[in-house]
Coordinates of C-alpha atoms in Angstrom, one line a residue:
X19 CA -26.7 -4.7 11.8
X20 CA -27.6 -4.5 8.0
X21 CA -26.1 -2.2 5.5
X22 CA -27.4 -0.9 2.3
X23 CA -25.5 1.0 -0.1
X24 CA -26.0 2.8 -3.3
X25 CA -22.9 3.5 -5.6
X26 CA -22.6 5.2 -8.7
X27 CA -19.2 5.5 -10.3
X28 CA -18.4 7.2 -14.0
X29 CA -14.5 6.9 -14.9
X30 CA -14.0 8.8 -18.0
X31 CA -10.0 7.5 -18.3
X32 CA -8.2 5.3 -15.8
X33 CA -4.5 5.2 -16.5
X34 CA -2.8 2.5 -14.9
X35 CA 0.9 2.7 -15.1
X36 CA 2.2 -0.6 -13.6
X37 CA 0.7 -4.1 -13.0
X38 CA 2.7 -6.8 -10.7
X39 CA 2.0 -10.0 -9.4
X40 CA 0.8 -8.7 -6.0
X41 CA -1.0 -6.0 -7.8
X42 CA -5.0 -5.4 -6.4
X43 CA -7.5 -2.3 -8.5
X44 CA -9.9 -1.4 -6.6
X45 CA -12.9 1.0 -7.6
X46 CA -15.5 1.1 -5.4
X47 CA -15.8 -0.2 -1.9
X48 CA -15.1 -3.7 -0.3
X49 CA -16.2 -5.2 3.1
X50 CA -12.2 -6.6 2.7
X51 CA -9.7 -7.5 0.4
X52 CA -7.5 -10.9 1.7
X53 CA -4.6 -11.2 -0.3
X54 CA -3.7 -14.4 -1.9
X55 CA -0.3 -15.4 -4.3
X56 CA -0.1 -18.7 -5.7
X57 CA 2.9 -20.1 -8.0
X58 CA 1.7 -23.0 -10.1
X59 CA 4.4 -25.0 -12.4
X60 CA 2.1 -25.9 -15.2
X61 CA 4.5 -26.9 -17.4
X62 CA 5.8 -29.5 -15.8
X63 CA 9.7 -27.8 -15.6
X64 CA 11.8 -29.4 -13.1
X65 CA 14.7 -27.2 -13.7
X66 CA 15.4 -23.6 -14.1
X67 CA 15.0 -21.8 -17.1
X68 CA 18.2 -21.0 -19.0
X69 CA 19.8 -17.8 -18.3
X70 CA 19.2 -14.9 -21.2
X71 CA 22.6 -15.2 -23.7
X72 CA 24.6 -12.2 -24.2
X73 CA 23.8 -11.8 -27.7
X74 CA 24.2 -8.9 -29.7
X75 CA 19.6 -9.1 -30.5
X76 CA 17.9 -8.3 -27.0
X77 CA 15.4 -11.2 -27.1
X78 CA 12.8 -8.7 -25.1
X79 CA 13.0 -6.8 -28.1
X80 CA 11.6 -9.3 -30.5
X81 CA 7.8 -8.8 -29.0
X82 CA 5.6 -6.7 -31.7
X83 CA 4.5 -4.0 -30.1
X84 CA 1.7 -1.5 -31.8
X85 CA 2.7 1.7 -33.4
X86 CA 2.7 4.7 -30.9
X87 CA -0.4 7.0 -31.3

């Protein structure tokens, strides 16, 4: 059995509040969606990373971020 379909989509704002590592958008439609998560070391680490220091500067902090609007 064959299928043919026609789809228009207009978004005029698409607010996406959070974005994980497991996250899937989907606008439209899709015959399926198989899910796939792969963890690469590409940096060659062979131990953990150091823990975060209990400084008195929150090192999260220190990423520019643009002015509000």
């Amino acid at each position: 059995m064959n299928w043919t379909i026609h789809q228009t989509i207009m978004i005029q704002q698409l607010k996406v509040n959070s974005v994980a590592n497991s996250s899937v958008l989907q606008i439209g439609t899709a015959g399926s969606i198989r899910s796939l998560s792969n963890l690469y070391n590409t940096g060659g680490f062979v131990e953990p990373a150091p823990e975060l220091g209990t400084s008195e500067v929150n090192p999260v902090a220190l990423v520019p971020l643009p002015a509000p609007r």
